[in-house]
CSV table of C-alpha atoms in Angstrom, one decimal:
chain,number,residue,atom,x,y,z
A,1,ASP,CA,-36.5,57.7,47.1
A,2,ALA,CA,-34.2,58.5,50.5
A,3,LEU,CA,-32.2,60.3,48.3
A,4,ALA,CA,-34.7,62.3,46.3
A,5,TRP,CA,-36.4,63.1,49.5
A,6,LEU,CA,-33.3,64.5,51.2
A,7,LEU,CA,-32.7,66.7,47.6
A,8,ARG,CA,-36.0,67.8,48.4
A,9,LYS,CA,-35.5,69.0,51.7
A,10,GLY,CA,-32.6,71.1,50.6
A,11,ALA,CA,-29.8,68.6,51.8
A,12,SER,CA,-26.3,69.3,50.4
A,13,GLN,CA,-25.2,66.9,47.5
A,14,ALA,CA,-21.5,66.8,49.0
A,15,ALA,CA,-23.1,66.3,52.6
A,16,ILE,CA,-25.1,63.1,51.4
A,17,ALA,CA,-21.8,61.7,49.5
A,18,GLU,CA,-19.9,62.2,52.8
A,19,PHE,CA,-22.1,61.3,55.6
A,20,GLY,CA,-24.6,58.8,53.5
A,21,VAL,CA,-22.4,56.5,52.8
A,22,GLU,CA,-20.6,53.8,55.5
A,23,ARG,CA,-17.0,54.7,56.0
A,24,ILE,CA,-16.5,51.4,58.1
A,25,SER,CA,-17.6,47.9,57.3
A,26,GLY,CA,-19.5,45.8,59.8
A,27,ASP,CA,-16.2,43.8,60.7
A,28,GLN,CA,-14.1,47.4,61.5
A,29,ARG,CA,-17.3,48.4,63.7
A,30,LYS,CA,-16.9,45.4,65.8
A,31,ILE,CA,-13.4,46.4,66.2
A,32,LEU,CA,-13.7,49.8,66.8
A,33,ALA,CA,-16.4,48.9,69.5
A,34,THR,CA,-13.8,46.6,71.3
A,35,ALA,CA,-11.2,49.2,70.7
A,36,LEU,CA,-13.1,52.0,72.4
A,37,ARG,CA,-13.5,49.7,75.5
A,38,THR,CA,-10.2,48.9,75.9
A,39,VAL,CA,-8.0,51.9,74.6
A,40,GLU,CA,-5.4,52.6,76.8
A,41,SER,CA,-4.4,56.4,76.8
A,42,ARG,CA,-1.7,58.8,78.6
A,43,LEU,CA,-0.4,62.3,78.5
A,44,TYR,CA,3.2,62.2,78.1
A,45,ARG,CA,5.1,65.7,77.8
A,46,GLY,CA,2.2,67.1,76.7
A,47,VAL,CA,1.2,64.5,74.0
A,48,GLY,CA,-1.6,62.3,74.1
A,49,VAL,CA,-0.6,58.6,73.6
A,50,ALA,CA,-2.9,55.9,73.1
A,51,THR,CA,-2.7,52.3,72.4
A,52,VAL,CA,-5.0,49.2,71.9
A,53,ALA,CA,-4.7,45.8,71.3
A,54,VAL,CA,-7.6,43.8,69.5
A,55,ARG,CA,-8.2,40.1,68.0
A,56,SER,CA,-10.0,39.0,65.0
A,57,LYS,CA,-10.7,35.6,63.7
A,58,GLY,CA,-9.7,36.5,60.5
A,59,TYR,CA,-7.8,39.2,58.5
A,60,VAL,CA,-10.1,42.3,58.5
A,61,PRO,CA,-9.1,44.6,55.3
A,62,GLY,CA,-9.1,48.4,55.9
A,63,LEU,CA,-8.1,48.6,59.8
A,64,ALA,CA,-6.2,51.9,58.9
A,65,ALA,CA,-9.9,53.2,58.6
A,66,VAL,CA,-10.5,52.0,62.2
A,67,VAL,CA,-7.6,53.4,63.8
A,68,GLU,CA,-8.3,56.7,62.3
A,69,GLU,CA,-11.8,56.7,63.5
A,70,LEU,CA,-10.4,56.1,66.8
A,71,LEU,CA,-7.9,58.7,66.8
A,72,GLU,CA,-10.7,61.1,66.1
A,73,LEU,CA,-12.9,59.7,69.0
A,74,THR,CA,-10.2,59.3,71.7
A,75,ALA,CA,-8.7,63.1,70.9
A,76,ALA,CA,-5.2,61.3,71.0
A,77,ASP,CA,-2.2,62.9,69.5
A,78,VAL,CA,-0.8,59.5,68.5
A,79,LEU,CA,-2.6,56.1,68.2
A,80,ILE,CA,-1.1,52.6,67.9
A,81,MET,CA,-3.3,49.4,67.4
A,82,ALA,CA,-2.4,46.0,67.4
A,83,CYS,CA,-4.5,43.7,65.6
A,84,GLU,CA,-4.0,39.7,66.1
A,85,HIS,CA,-5.3,37.5,63.7
A,86,GLN,CA,-5.2,33.9,62.3
A,87,ASN,CA,-2.3,35.1,59.7
A,88,GLY,CA,-0.1,37.2,62.2
A,89,LEU,CA,0.2,40.4,64.1
A,90,ASP,CA,-0.4,43.6,62.4
A,91,LEU,CA,0.5,46.9,63.9
A,92,ILE,CA,-1.1,50.4,62.5
A,93,GLY,CA,-0.3,53.8,63.8
A,94,ARG,CA,-1.8,57.2,63.1
A,95,ALA,CA,-0.5,60.6,64.3
A,96,ARG,CA,-1.8,64.1,64.4
A,97,PRO,CA,0.1,67.3,63.2
A,98,GLY,CA,0.6,68.5,66.7
A,99,ALA,CA,2.7,65.3,67.4
A,100,ALA,CA,5.2,67.2,65.5
A,101,THR,CA,8.3,65.1,66.8
A,102,VAL,CA,7.0,61.5,66.4
A,103,ASP,CA,7.8,59.8,63.1
A,104,LEU,CA,5.7,56.7,63.1
A,105,ARG,CA,7.8,55.6,60.0
A,106,THR,CA,10.6,55.0,62.4
A,107,VAL,CA,8.7,53.3,64.7
A,108,MET,CA,7.3,50.5,62.5
A,109,SER,CA,10.7,50.4,60.9
A,110,LYS,CA,11.6,48.5,64.1
A,111,PHE,CA,8.9,45.9,63.2
A,112,GLY,CA,10.0,45.6,59.8
A,113,GLY,CA,7.2,47.9,58.3
A,114,GLY,CA,7.0,51.4,56.8
A,115,GLY,CA,4.7,54.2,55.7
A,116,HIS,CA,4.9,57.8,56.6
A,117,ALA,CA,5.7,60.1,59.8
A,118,ARG,CA,1.9,60.4,60.4
A,119,ALA,CA,0.4,57.1,58.9
A,120,ALA,CA,2.8,53.7,59.0
A,121,ALA,CA,2.0,50.0,59.7
A,122,ALA,CA,3.8,46.8,60.1
A,123,ALA,CA,3.3,43.1,60.0
A,124,VAL,CA,5.3,41.8,63.3
A,125,PRO,CA,7.6,39.3,62.1
A,126,GLU,CA,7.0,35.8,63.4
A,127,ASN,CA,10.5,35.8,65.3
A,128,ASP,CA,9.7,39.3,67.3
A,129,ARG,CA,6.3,37.8,68.1
A,130,LYS,CA,7.9,34.8,69.8
A,131,ALA,CA,10.6,36.9,71.4
A,132,MET,CA,8.0,39.6,73.1
A,133,GLY,CA,5.1,37.7,73.7
A,134,ALA,CA,1.6,38.9,73.8
A,135,PRO,CA,0.4,41.5,71.3
A,136,ARG,CA,0.1,43.6,74.6
A,137,ASN,CA,3.8,43.5,74.9
A,138,VAL,CA,4.6,44.6,71.4
A,139,LEU,CA,2.4,47.8,71.7
A,140,ASP,CA,4.4,48.6,74.7
A,141,VAL,CA,7.4,48.2,73.0
A,142,ALA,CA,6.2,50.4,70.1
A,143,ARG,CA,4.6,52.9,72.6
A,144,GLU,CA,8.6,53.2,74.3
A,145,TYR,CA,9.7,53.9,70.7
A,146,VAL,CA,6.9,56.7,70.3
A,147,LEU,CA,7.6,58.3,73.9
A,148,GLY,CA,11.3,58.3,73.0
A,149,GLN,CA,10.6,60.5,70.1
A,150,ILE,CA,8.7,63.2,72.4
A,151,PRO,CA,11.1,65.9,73.7
A,152,ALA,CA,10.4,67.5,77.0
A,153,GLU,CA,7.3,69.6,77.3
A,154,PRO,CA,8.1,73.3,76.5
A,155,THR,CA,7.3,75.8,79.4
A,156,ALA,CA,5.9,79.2,79.3
A,157,ALA,CA,9.3,80.7,79.5
A,158,ALA,CA,10.2,79.0,76.1
A,159,ILE,CA,7.1,80.1,74.3
A,160,MET,CA,6.1,83.3,75.5
A,161,THR,CA,6.7,86.8,74.0
A,162,SER,CA,8.8,88.6,76.1
A,163,ALA,CA,8.8,92.0,74.5
A,164,VAL,CA,5.5,93.3,76.0
A,165,VAL,CA,3.7,96.8,75.8
A,166,THR,CA,3.1,98.0,79.3
A,167,LEU,CA,1.4,100.9,81.1
A,168,LYS,CA,2.5,102.3,84.4
A,169,ASP,CA,-0.7,102.2,87.0
A,170,ASP,CA,-0.3,105.7,87.5
A,171,ALA,CA,-1.2,106.5,83.7
A,172,THR,CA,-4.3,108.4,82.8
A,173,ILE,CA,-6.9,106.9,80.5
A,174,ALA,CA,-6.1,109.6,78.1
A,175,ASP,CA,-2.3,108.3,78.3
A,176,ALA,CA,-3.6,104.8,77.7
A,177,ARG,CA,-5.8,105.9,74.9
A,178,ARG,CA,-2.7,107.2,73.1
A,179,LEU,CA,-0.9,104.2,73.7
A,180,LEU,CA,-3.4,101.6,72.9
A,181,ASN,CA,-3.8,103.9,69.3
A,182,ALA,CA,0.0,104.2,68.7
A,183,HIS,CA,0.2,100.5,68.8
A,184,SER,CA,-3.1,99.3,67.5
A,185,LEU,CA,-3.7,97.6,70.8
A,186,LYS,CA,-7.3,96.3,72.1
A,187,ALA,CA,-5.7,95.5,75.7
A,188,THR,CA,-2.5,96.3,77.7
A,189,ALA,CA,-0.7,95.0,80.6
A,190,VAL,CA,-0.8,97.7,83.8
A,191,VAL,CA,2.5,97.3,85.6
A,192,ASP,CA,3.9,99.5,88.7
A,193,ALA,CA,7.0,101.0,89.0
A,194,LYS,CA,9.1,98.0,89.7
A,195,GLY,CA,7.3,96.1,86.9
A,196,ARG,CA,4.9,94.2,88.7
A,197,LEU,CA,1.6,93.3,86.8
A,198,ARG,CA,-1.2,95.0,88.5
A,199,GLY,CA,-4.1,94.4,86.2
A,200,VAL,CA,-5.0,94.4,82.7
A,201,LEU,CA,-6.9,97.5,80.6
A,202,LYS,CA,-8.8,96.9,77.9
A,203,MET,CA,-9.8,99.4,74.9
A,204,SER,CA,-13.8,98.7,76.1
A,205,ASP,CA,-12.6,100.2,79.8
A,206,VAL,CA,-11.0,103.4,78.1
A,207,SER,CA,-14.1,104.1,76.0
A,208,LYS,CA,-16.2,103.4,79.1
A,209,ALA,CA,-14.1,106.1,81.1
A,210,GLU,CA,-14.0,108.5,78.5
A,211,LYS,CA,-17.7,108.5,77.8
A,212,ALA,CA,-18.1,109.0,82.0
A,213,GLY,CA,-15.5,112.3,81.4
A,214,ARG,CA,-12.6,110.4,83.3
A,215,GLN,CA,-10.1,111.3,81.0
A,216,ASN,CA,-7.8,112.4,83.5
A,217,ASP,CA,-8.4,109.4,86.2
A,218,LYS,CA,-5.6,107.1,86.9
A,219,VAL,CA,-6.0,104.0,85.1
A,220,LYS,CA,-5.7,101.7,88.4
A,221,GLY,CA,-9.3,103.0,89.1
A,222,VAL,CA,-10.7,101.4,86.2
A,223,MET,CA,-8.2,98.4,85.0
A,224,ARG,CA,-9.1,94.6,85.5
A,225,THR,CA,-7.4,93.3,88.9
A,226,GLN,CA,-8.6,89.8,88.4
A,227,VAL,CA,-6.1,88.4,86.0
A,228,THR,CA,-5.1,84.7,85.1
A,229,THR,CA,-1.2,84.7,85.5
A,230,VAL,CA,1.2,81.6,84.9
A,231,SER,CA,4.7,81.3,86.0
A,232,ARG,CA,7.7,80.7,83.7
A,233,ASP,CA,7.7,77.1,84.6
A,234,THR,CA,4.3,76.3,83.6
A,235,PRO,CA,4.2,73.5,81.5
A,236,LEU,CA,2.5,73.4,78.1
A,237,ALA,CA,-0.5,71.1,79.0
A,238,ARG,CA,-1.6,73.6,81.8
A,239,LEU,CA,-1.2,76.7,79.2
A,240,GLU,CA,-3.3,74.6,76.7
A,241,GLU,CA,-5.7,74.2,79.4
A,242,ILE,CA,-6.1,77.7,80.3
A,243,LEU,CA,-5.9,79.3,76.7
A,244,VAL,CA,-8.3,76.9,75.2
A,245,THR,CA,-11.0,77.0,77.9
A,246,THR,CA,-10.6,80.4,79.7
A,247,VAL,CA,-8.9,83.4,78.2
A,248,GLY,CA,-7.0,83.9,74.8
A,249,ARG,CA,-3.7,85.3,76.3
A,250,VAL,CA,-2.1,84.8,79.7
A,251,PRO,CA,0.3,86.8,81.3
A,252,VAL,CA,3.7,85.2,82.7
A,253,VAL,CA,5.0,86.5,86.0
A,254,GLU,CA,7.8,86.0,88.6
A,255,ASP,CA,7.2,84.9,92.1
A,256,ASP,CA,7.3,88.5,93.2
A,257,GLY,CA,4.9,89.7,90.4
A,258,ARG,CA,7.3,90.9,87.9
A,259,LEU,CA,5.9,90.8,84.2
A,260,LEU,CA,7.9,88.5,82.2
A,261,GLY,CA,5.9,88.2,79.0
A,262,ILE,CA,2.7,86.9,77.5
A,263,VAL,CA,1.6,83.7,76.0
A,264,THR,CA,-1.1,83.6,73.4
A,265,ARG,CA,-3.5,81.1,71.8
A,266,THR,CA,-1.4,81.9,68.5
A,267,ASP,CA,2.0,80.8,70.1
A,268,LEU,CA,0.3,77.5,71.2
A,269,LEU,CA,-1.1,77.2,67.8
A,270,ARG,CA,2.3,77.7,66.1
A,271,LEU,CA,3.9,75.5,68.6
A,272,ARG,CA,1.4,72.7,67.3
A,273,ASN,CA,2.3,73.3,63.8
A,274,TYR,CA,-1.6,74.2,62.7
A,275,TYR,CA,0.1,77.3,61.0
A,276,GLY,CA,2.6,76.9,58.5
A,277,GLY,CA,5.4,79.5,57.6
A,278,GLU,CA,5.9,82.8,59.5
A,279,LEU,CA,3.3,83.8,61.4
A,280,PRO,CA,3.1,87.5,62.9
A,281,ARG,CA,3.5,87.7,66.5
A,282,PRO,CA,0.4,88.6,68.5
A,283,SER,CA,-0.3,92.4,69.2
A,284,ALA,CA,-2.6,92.6,71.8
A,285,LEU,CA,0.2,92.7,74.4
A,286,GLY,CA,3.0,91.6,72.5
A,287,VAL,CA,5.0,94.9,71.0
A,288,SER,CA,8.0,96.4,73.1
A,289,GLY,CA,7.4,99.6,74.7
A,290,GLU,CA,5.7,101.5,77.7
A,291,ALA,CA,3.9,104.4,78.1
A,292,GLY,CA,2.5,106.9,81.1
A,293,PRO,CA,4.2,108.8,83.5
A,294,GLY,CA,7.2,107.8,85.5
């Protein structure tokens, strides 16, 4: 009756199939609830690593599903659970594609287990359990193996686009129009004679100035001067914070304000392996060239 009612209300059969069936059992939900209260997370070189130790009276099948749920709920990049039960101690790990260098198969092989780079597990041998002690100690060892696979966090200098189209601050609105059209850009950086960033000019700014008959005015009079910037040493985690929550691209500047390049959301996605294969460089500020007088 419930299914018929949902269908009459226009519910999708695919959605009913996905959400109308319990994804985890009652025992699994109990373990998940405990894990959510006790999970420990840390950010290491831009990668979120979480670990949790739980205990069950008996063996609970399907703990991999619990780990997958927990991975989603914690938003960690890597998660390892240790579950102690009457038959022993199991380690289960899951990793997101963004943790590109982490190979859980290698980690679990240290405990006699296996699997894949993103999904692996191990039944910890009795000798290892006795040598390491509490499950938390086993987890700490597994976490250290994971941390050892994470390279130094990339900085803005390593991932930025350094060939940047710029416009001199004494260029005119007409110059700006020609530049933006020539490179199919929606915006461009504005610099002074020494290459120091002075602002950003968007196509919408140019159009507004043209409607006001200001084609011969200098761009410095209409450009946007409140621009979020980063240094060459800004770490990936900070870049993600800026690009995900505020702007879609951020200029990289020296201490004296000289423009070095830009980092975009596309650069971050490429780095996090969300795009496969070759991906064109972003064009909004990322094609070599300059325009404007002087």
